[in-house]
Coordinates of C-alpha atoms in Angstrom, one line a residue:
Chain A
X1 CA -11.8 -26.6 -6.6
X2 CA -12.6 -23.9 -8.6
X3 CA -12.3 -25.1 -12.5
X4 CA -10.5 -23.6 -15.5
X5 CA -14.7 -22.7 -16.6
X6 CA -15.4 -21.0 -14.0
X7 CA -11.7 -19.1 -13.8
X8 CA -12.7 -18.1 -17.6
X9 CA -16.6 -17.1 -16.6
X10 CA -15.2 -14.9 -13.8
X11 CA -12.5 -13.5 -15.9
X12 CA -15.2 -12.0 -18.1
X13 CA -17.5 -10.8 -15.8
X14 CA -14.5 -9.0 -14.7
X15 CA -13.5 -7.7 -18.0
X16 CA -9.8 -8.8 -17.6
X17 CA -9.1 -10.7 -20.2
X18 CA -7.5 -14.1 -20.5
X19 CA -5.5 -16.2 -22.9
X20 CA -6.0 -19.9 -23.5
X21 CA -2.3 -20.4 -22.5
X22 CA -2.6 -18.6 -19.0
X23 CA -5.7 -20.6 -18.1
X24 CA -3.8 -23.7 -16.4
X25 CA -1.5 -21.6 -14.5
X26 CA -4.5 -18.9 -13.6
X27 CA -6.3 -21.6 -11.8
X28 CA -3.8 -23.4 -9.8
X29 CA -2.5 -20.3 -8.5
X30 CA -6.2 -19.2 -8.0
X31 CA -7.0 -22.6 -6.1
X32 CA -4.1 -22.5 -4.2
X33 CA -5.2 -18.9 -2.4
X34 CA -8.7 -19.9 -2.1
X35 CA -7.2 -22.9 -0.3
X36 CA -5.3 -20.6 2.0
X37 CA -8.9 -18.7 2.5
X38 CA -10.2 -21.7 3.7
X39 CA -8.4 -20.6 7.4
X40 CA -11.4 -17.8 7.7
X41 CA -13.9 -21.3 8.0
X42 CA -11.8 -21.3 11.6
X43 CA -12.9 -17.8 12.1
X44 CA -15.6 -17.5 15.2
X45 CA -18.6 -16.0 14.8
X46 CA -18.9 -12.7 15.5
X47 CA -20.6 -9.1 13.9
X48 CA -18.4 -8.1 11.2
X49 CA -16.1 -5.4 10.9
X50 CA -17.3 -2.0 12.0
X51 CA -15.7 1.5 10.8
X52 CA -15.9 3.4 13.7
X53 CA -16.4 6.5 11.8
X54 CA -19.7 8.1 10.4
X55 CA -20.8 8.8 6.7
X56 CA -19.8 12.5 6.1
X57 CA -22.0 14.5 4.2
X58 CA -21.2 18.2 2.6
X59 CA -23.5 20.9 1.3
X60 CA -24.3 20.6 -2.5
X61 CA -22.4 23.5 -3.5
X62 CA -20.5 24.5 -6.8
X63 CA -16.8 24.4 -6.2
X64 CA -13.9 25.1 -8.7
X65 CA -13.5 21.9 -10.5
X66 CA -10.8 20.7 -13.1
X67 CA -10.3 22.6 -16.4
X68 CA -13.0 20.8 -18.5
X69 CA -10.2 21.2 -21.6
X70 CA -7.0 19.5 -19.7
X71 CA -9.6 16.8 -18.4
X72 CA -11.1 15.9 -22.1
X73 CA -6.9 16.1 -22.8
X74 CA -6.4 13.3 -21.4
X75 CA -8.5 11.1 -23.6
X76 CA -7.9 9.6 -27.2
X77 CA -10.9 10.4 -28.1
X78 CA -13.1 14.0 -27.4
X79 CA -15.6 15.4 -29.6
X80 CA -17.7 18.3 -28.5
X81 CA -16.8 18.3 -25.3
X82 CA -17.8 14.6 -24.6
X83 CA -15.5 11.6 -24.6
X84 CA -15.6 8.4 -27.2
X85 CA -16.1 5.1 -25.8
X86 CA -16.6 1.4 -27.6
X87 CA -19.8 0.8 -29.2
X88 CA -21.9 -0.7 -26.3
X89 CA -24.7 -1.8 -28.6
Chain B
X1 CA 13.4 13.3 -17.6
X2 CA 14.5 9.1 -17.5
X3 CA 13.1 5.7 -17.1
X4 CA 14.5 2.2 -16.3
X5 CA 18.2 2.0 -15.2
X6 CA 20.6 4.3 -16.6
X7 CA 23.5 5.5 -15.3
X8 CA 21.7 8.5 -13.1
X9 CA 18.9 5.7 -10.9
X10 CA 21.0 2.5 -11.7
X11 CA 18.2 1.0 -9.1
X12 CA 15.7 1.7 -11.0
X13 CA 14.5 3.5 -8.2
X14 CA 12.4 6.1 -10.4
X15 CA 10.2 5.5 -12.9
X16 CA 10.1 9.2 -13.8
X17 CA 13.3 11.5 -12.6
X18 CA 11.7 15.3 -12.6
X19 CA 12.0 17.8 -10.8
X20 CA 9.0 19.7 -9.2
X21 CA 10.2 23.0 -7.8
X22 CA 8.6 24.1 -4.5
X23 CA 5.9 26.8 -4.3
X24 CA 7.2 28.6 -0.8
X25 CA 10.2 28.4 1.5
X26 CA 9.1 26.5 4.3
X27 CA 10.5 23.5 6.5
X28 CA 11.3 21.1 3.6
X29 CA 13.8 23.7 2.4
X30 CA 16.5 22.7 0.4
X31 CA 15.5 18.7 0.5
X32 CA 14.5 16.3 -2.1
X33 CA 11.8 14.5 -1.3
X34 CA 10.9 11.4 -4.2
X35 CA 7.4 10.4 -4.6
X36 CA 5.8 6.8 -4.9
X37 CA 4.0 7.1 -8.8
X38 CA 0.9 6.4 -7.3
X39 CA 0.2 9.9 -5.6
X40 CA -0.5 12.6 -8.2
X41 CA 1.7 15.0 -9.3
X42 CA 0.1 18.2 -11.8
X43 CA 2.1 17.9 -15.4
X44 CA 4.5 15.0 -14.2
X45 CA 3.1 11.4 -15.4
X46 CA 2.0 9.2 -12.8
X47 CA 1.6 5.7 -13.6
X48 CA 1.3 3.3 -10.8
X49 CA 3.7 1.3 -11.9
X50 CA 1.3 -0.1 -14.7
X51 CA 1.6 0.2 -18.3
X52 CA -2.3 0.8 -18.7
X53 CA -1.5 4.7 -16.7
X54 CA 1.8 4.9 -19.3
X55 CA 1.4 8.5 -20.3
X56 CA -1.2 9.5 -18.2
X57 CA 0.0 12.8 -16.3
X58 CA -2.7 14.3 -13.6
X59 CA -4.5 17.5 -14.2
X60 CA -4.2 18.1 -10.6
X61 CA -1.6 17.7 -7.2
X62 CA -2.5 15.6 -4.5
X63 CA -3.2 17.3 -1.3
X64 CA -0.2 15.5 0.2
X65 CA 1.9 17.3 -2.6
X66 CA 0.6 20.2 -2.3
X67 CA 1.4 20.3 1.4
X68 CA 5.5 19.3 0.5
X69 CA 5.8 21.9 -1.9
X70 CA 4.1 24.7 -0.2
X71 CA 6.8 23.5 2.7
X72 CA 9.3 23.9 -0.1
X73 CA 9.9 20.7 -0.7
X74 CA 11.9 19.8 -4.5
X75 CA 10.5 16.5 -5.9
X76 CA 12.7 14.3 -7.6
X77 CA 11.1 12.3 -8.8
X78 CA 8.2 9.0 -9.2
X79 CA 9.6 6.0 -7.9
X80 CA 9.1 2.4 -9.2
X81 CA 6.5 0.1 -7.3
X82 CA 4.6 -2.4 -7.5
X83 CA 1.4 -2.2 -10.0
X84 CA -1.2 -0.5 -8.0
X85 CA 0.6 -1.2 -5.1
X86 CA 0.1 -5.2 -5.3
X87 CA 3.0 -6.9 -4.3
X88 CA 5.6 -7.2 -1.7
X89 CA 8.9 -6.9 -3.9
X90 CA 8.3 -3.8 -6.4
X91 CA 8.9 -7.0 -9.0
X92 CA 5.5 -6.8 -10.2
X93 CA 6.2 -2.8 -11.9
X94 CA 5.4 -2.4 -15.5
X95 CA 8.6 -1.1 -15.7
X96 CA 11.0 -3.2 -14.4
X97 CA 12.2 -4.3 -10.8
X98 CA 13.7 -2.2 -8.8
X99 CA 17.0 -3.3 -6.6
X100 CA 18.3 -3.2 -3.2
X101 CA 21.1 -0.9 -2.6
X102 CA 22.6 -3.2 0.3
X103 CA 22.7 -5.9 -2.7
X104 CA 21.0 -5.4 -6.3
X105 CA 20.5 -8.8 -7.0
X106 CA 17.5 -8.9 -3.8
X107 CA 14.3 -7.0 -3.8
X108 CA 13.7 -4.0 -2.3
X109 CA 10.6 -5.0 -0.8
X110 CA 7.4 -3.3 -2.0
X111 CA 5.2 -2.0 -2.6
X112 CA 6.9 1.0 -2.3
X113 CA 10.2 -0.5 -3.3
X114 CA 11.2 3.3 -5.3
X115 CA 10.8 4.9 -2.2
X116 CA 12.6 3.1 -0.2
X117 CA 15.6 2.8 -2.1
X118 CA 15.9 6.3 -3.3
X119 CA 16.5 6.9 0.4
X120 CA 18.6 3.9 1.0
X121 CA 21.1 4.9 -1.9
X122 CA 20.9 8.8 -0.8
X123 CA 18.7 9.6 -4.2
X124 CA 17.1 11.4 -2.1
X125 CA 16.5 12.7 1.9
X126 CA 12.6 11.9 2.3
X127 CA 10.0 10.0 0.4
X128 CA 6.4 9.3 0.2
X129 CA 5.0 5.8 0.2
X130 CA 2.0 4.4 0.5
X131 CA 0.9 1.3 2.9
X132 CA -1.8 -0.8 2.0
X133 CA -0.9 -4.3 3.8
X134 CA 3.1 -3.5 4.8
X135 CA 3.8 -1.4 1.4
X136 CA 5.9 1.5 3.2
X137 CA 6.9 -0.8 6.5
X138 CA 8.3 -3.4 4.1
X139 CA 10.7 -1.8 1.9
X140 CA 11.7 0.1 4.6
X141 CA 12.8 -2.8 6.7
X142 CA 14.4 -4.7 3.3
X143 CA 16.4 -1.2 2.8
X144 CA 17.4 -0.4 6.1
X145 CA 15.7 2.9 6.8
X146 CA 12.3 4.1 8.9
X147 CA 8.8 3.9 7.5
X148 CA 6.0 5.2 9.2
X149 CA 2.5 3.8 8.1
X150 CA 0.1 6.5 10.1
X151 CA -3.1 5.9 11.7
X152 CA -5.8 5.5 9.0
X153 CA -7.6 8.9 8.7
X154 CA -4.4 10.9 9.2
X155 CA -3.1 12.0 5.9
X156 CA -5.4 12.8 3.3
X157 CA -5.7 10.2 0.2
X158 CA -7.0 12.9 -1.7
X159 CA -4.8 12.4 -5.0
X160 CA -3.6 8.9 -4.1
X161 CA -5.0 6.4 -7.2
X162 CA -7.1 4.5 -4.9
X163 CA -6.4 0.4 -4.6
X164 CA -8.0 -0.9 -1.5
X165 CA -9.6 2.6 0.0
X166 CA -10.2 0.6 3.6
X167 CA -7.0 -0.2 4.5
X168 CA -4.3 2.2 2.8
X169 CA -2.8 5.2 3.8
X170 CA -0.2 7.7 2.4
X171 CA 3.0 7.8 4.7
X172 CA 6.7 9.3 5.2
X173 CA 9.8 7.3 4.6
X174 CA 13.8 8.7 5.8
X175 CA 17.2 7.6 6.9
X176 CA 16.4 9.0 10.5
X177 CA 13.6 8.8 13.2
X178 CA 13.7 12.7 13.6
X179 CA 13.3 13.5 9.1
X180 CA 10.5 11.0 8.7
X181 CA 8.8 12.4 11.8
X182 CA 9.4 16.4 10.1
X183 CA 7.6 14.7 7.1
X184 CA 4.4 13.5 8.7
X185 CA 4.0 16.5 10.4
X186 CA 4.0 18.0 6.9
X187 CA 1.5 15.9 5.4
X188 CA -0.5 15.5 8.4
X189 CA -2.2 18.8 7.6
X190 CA -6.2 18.3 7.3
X191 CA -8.1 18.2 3.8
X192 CA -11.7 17.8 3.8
X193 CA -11.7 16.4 0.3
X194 CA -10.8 13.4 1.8
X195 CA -13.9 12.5 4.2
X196 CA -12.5 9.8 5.8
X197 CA -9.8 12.4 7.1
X198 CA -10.2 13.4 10.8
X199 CA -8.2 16.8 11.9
X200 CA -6.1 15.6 14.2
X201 CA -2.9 16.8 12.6
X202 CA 0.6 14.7 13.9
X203 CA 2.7 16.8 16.7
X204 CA 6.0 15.3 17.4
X205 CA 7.1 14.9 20.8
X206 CA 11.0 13.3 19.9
X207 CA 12.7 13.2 23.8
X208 CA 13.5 9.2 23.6
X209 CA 11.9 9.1 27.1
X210 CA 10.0 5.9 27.5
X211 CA 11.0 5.2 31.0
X212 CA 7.6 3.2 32.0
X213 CA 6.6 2.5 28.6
X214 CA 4.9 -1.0 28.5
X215 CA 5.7 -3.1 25.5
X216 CA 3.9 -5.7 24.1
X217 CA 5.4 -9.2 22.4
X218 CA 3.0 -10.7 20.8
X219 CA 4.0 -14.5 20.8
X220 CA 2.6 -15.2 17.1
X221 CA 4.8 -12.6 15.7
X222 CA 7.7 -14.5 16.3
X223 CA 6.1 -17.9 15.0
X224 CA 5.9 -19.8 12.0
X225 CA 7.8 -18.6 9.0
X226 CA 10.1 -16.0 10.9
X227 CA 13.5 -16.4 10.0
X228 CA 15.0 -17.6 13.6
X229 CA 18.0 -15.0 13.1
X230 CA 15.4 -12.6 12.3
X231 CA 13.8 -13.1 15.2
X232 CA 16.8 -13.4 17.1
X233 CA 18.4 -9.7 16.0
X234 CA 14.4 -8.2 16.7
X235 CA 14.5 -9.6 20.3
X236 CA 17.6 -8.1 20.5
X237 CA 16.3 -5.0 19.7
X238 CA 13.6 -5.1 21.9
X239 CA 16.1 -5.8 24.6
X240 CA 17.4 -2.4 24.1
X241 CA 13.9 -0.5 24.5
X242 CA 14.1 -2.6 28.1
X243 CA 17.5 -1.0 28.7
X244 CA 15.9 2.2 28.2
X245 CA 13.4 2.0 31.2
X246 CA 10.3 0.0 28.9
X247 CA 8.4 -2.4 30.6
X248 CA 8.2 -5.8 28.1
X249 CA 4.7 -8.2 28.3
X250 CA 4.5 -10.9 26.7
X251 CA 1.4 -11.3 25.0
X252 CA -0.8 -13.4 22.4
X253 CA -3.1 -12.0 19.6
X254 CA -4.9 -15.1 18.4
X255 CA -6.8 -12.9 15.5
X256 CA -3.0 -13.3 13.5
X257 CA -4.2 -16.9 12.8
X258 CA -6.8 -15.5 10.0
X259 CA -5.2 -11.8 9.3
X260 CA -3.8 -12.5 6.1
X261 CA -6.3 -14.1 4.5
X262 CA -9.0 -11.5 6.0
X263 CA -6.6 -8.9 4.5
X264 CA -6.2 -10.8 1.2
X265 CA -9.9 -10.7 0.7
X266 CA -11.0 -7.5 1.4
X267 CA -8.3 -6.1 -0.8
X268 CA -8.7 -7.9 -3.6
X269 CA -12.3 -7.4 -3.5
X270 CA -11.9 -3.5 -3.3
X271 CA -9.6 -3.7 -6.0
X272 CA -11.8 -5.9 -8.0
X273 CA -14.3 -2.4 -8.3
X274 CA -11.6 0.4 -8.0
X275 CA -9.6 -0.9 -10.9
X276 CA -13.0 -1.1 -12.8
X277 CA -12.3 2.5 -14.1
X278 CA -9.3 1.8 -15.8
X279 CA -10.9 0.8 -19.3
X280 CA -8.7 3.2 -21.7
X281 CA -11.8 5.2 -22.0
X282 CA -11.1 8.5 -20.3
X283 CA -7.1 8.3 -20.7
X284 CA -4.7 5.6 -21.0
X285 CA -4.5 3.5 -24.0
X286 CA -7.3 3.5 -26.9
X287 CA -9.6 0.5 -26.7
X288 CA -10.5 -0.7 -30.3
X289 CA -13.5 1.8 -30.7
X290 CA -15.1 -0.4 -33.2
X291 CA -15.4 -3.9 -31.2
X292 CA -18.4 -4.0 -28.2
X293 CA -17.2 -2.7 -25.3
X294 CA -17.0 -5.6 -23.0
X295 CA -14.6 -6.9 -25.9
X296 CA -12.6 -3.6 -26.1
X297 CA -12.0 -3.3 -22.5
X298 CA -10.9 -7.1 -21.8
X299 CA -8.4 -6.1 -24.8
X300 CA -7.3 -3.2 -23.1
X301 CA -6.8 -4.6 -19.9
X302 CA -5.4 -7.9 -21.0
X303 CA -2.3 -6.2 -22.7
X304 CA -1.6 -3.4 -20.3
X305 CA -2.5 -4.7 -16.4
X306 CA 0.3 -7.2 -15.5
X307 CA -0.5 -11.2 -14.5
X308 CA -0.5 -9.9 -10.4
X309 CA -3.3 -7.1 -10.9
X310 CA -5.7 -9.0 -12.9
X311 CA -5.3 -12.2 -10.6
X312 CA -6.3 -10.0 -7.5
X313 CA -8.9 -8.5 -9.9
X314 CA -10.0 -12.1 -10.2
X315 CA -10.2 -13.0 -6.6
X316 CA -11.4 -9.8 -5.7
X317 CA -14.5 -10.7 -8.3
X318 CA -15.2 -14.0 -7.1
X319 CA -15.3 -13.1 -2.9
X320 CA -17.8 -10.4 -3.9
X321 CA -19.8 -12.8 -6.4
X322 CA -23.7 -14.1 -5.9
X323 CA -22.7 -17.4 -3.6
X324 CA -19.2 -17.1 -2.5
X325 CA -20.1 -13.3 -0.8
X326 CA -20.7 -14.6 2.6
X327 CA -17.9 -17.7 2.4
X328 CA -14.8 -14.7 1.6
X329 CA -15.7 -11.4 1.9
X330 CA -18.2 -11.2 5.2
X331 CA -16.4 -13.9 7.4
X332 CA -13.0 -11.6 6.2
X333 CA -15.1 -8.4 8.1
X334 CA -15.9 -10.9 10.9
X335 CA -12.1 -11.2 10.9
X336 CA -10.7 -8.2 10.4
X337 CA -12.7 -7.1 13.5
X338 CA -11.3 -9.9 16.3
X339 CA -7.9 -8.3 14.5
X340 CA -9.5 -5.0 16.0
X341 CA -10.5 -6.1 18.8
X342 CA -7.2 -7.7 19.8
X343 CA -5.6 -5.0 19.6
X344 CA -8.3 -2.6 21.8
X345 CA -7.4 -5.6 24.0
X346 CA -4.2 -5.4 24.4
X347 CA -3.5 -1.6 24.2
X348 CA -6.1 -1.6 27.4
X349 CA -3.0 -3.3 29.1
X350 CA 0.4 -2.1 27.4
X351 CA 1.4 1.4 25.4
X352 CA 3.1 -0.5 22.3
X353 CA 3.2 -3.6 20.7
X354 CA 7.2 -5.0 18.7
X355 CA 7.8 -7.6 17.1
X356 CA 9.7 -8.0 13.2
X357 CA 8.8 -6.2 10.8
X358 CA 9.3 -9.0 7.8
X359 CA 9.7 -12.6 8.6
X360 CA 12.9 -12.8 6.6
X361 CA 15.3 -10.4 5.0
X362 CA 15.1 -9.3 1.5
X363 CA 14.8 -12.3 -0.8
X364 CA 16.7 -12.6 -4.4
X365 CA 15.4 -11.1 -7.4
X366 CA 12.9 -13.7 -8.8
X367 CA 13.1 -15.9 -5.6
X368 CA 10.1 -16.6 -4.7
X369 CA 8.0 -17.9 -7.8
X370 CA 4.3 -18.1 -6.9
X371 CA 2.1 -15.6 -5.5
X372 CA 1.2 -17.5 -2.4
X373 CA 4.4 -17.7 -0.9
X374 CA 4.8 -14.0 -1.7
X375 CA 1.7 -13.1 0.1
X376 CA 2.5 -14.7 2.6
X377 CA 5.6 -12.4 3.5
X378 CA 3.0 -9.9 4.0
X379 CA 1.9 -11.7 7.6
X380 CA 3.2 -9.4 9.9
X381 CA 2.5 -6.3 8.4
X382 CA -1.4 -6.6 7.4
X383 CA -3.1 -6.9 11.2
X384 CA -1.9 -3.2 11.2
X385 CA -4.2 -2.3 8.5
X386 CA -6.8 -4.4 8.7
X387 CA -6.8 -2.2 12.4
X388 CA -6.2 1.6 11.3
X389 CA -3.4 1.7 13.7
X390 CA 0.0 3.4 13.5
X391 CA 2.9 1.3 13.1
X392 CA 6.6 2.1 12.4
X393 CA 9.8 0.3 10.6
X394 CA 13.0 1.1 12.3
X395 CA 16.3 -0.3 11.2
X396 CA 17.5 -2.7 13.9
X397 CA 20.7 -3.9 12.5
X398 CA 21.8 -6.9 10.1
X399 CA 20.9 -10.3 9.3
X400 CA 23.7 -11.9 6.7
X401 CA 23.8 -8.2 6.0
X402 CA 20.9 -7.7 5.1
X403 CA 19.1 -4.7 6.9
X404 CA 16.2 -6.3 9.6
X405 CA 13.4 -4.0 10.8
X406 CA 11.9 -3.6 14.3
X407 CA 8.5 -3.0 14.4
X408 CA 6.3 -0.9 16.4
X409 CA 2.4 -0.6 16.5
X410 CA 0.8 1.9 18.5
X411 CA -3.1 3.2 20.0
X412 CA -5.0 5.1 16.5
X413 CA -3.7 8.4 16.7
X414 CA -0.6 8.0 18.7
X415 CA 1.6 7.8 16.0
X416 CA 3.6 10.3 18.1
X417 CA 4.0 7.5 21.0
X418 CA 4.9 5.0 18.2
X419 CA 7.6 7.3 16.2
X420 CA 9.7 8.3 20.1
X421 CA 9.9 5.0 20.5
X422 CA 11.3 4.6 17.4
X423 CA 13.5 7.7 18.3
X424 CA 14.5 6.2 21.1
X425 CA 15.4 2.8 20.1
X426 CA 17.3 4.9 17.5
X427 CA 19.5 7.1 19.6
X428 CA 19.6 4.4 21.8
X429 CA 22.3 2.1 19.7
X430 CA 23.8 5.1 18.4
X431 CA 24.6 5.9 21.8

């Protein structure tokens, strides 16, 4: 059983959010699908899942990228070229 | 341009109506083809279906729109589904559900719910969907038309706002075997921005011969769950690819005991860190530029994801967290690849595997009330996915009448194989 703590610990590390009312509801309907996980204990042992394709490297060359102004358009908040964000001190 | 239900998408099959002109005549001439709002469209707004992307239109096309409107292709339109693609019933969109045309009050199935109906309701000919656990085979099946969800690697993703990059691809949707197959060929067109694209472009062979073919019925996909009248009308359907010269197996594939939960994991986990980026930051909403930022995104993302995309963000957190890594997310790879190698097994031994697509027809709007039970609709459609391999909705008549899909998985890159049998069985009750 995972409790309403640990449903609001995750939730933050996360950066979702959660109200105080949605808590209860959060973590039964979280418990219920980790009890429905709880099938994958049945699983045998075995090597785990392999991507039968290989990492696919380019050469580091300058292509035509987006136009820097319709990019920076997009955001609330440009200065100079560079985009605002929250205070993170 | 419109959103929610008016009187010109009273389906709410759109969450944007525009039209894109095409670039060049081509073999898309003179059709309307409608576009799931997760695939990026230049100067059209493409939201995902979540309010956090209201507003937010593309600097750029995705290569798969490119490729329509270079073929001269005119999109209609965004259609409604479910945020990010998480959900089953296109009930989970920011913008309101969207509704069956066989019976508004149901669902159309989802995630690409839009899509499906646009189709359904003659909106328009073709659409794009995407298919990330049963997201273009579903509402497909629930709306009566075909939905092809194409070997992974096929079409380019380049452009497609990623959810759970592993397992989804970008597919066609139509009334007819023969228009969905002229709309993969389209799209099948390589694009090495997209690395985990291989060129092996899609080359239809439509001649409904599958004299010989052997067939695959995998007893679990007629088990637990599976509407018996469901099952019934798919067996029927099955019975008419016999008639046509296939050779039916029955079969098992054990690996469908743990599927859903190995698929549950590993996309709720990628989701956990793809969704990351959406913080308001670089478009989307304003967080509070005063508060710290782990404060001014939780704002953010509290008020504009909905209650499904911040649960899987939740799950998707604690499978990848310090203690609880090995328990979810690496015995989910152990099981996604026995759901691999079942099916190199099997396809050793027969050409196709069919079974349902859904276990029951679409449900009623607000039916199903917790998100277990919804997931678990999802059963039949996942193993696909969690595999890379082709796999196809046809229509295969009516339950209650309600439209029932036949589904058919096929060998990675034999989507061809997978679509004339899908032709055939097609032609063959129209016959």
């Amino acid at each position: 059983m995972v409790s309403e703590e640990e449903v609001l610990r995750i939730a933050e590390l996360a950066d979702i959010g959660i109200g105080k009312e949605e808590l209860p509801p959060f973590t039964r309907d979280f418990n219920a699908i980790l009890d429905y996980f709880a099938v994958l204990d049945r699983v045998p042992a075995g090597e785990g899942w392999k991507a039968e394709i290989a990492n696919v490297l380019r050469e580091d060359e300058v292509t035509p990228s987006l136009p820097r102004e319709e990019v920076l358009a997009l955001a609330d908040a440009a200065e100079d070229g560079y985009i605002r964000a929250p205070r993170v001190m | 341009m419109a959103r929610g239900e008016t009187h010109r998408d009273p389906l709410n099959a759109f969450i944007t109506l525009a039209e894109i002109p095409p670039r060049a005549p081509g073999r898309l001439s003179g059709i309307t083809v409608a576009v799931k709002d997760n695939i990026s469209t230049r100067g059209v707004e493409t939201t995902c279906g979540s309010r956090i992307l209201s507003g937010y239109v593309p600097p750029y096309d995705a290569h798969v729109v490119d490729l329509i409107r270079n073929e001269g292709a005119l999109i209609s339109g965004k259609t409604n589904m479910d945020e990010f693609g998480m959900g089953s019933s296109t009930e989970n969109s920011g913008f309101g559900p969207a509704h069956n045309p066989r019976d508004p009050e149901r669902v159309t199935g989802g995630s690409s719910g839009g899509s499906a109906a646009a189709v359904a309701s003659g909106m328009a000919r073709m659409a794009l969907g995407t298919d990330t656990g049963g997201s273009i085979r579903c509402p497909a099946a629930f709306c009566g038309i075909v939905g092809l969800k194409p070997t992974y690697g096929r079409v380019s993703r380049y452009g497609l706002v990623a959810y759970a990059n592993s397992l989804e691809q970008i597919g066609p949707m139509a009334a007819s075997v023969a228009d969905c197959s002229l709309l993969m060929e389209v799209i099948s067109r390589y694009d090495p921005r997209d690395s985990t694209m291989q060129d092996r472009p899609y080359l239809p062979r439509l001649d409904g011969d599958i004299r010989g073919m052997q067939i695959g019925i995998p007893a679990e996909f007629f088990g637990r769950g599976v509407d018996p009248a469901v099952a019934d009308r798919v067996r029927k359907a099955i019975g008419v690819l016999e008639g046509l010269g296939a050779v039916l197996v029955e079969c098992a594939m054990p690996s469908m005991e743990y599927a859903l939960a190995a698929y549950y994991v590993t996309c709720t986990s990628e989701a956990s860190s793809n969704l990351a980026r959406f913080d308001g930051v670089r478009y989307g909403p304003a967080p509070d530029y005063r508060k710290p930022w782990h404060e001014a995104f939780q704002e953010v993302r509290m008020q504009h994801f909905g209650p499904e995309v911040r649960r899987r963000i939740l799950i998707g957190t604690f499978a990848l967290s310090a203690g609880y890594h090995g328990k979810y997310y690496g015995k989910a790879q152990v099981a996604r690849q026995h759901v691999r190698e079942d099916y190199a097994r099997l396809f050793r031994d027969v050409d196709l595997l069919a079974g349902p697509t859904m276990p029951t027809v679409a449900w009623k709007i607000g039916g199903k009330s917790d998100p277990l039970s919804m997931y678990l609709a999802d059963i039949l459609t996942v193993p696909a996915n969690l595999a890379g391999v082709p796999a196809v909705s046809v229509p295969c008549g009516t339950v209650r009448g309600l439209p029932v899909g036949l589904q058919l998985t096929g060998r990675p890159f034999e989507d061809e194989q997978v679509m004339n049998a899908a032709f055939a069985y097609e032609q063959g009750v129209k016959a």
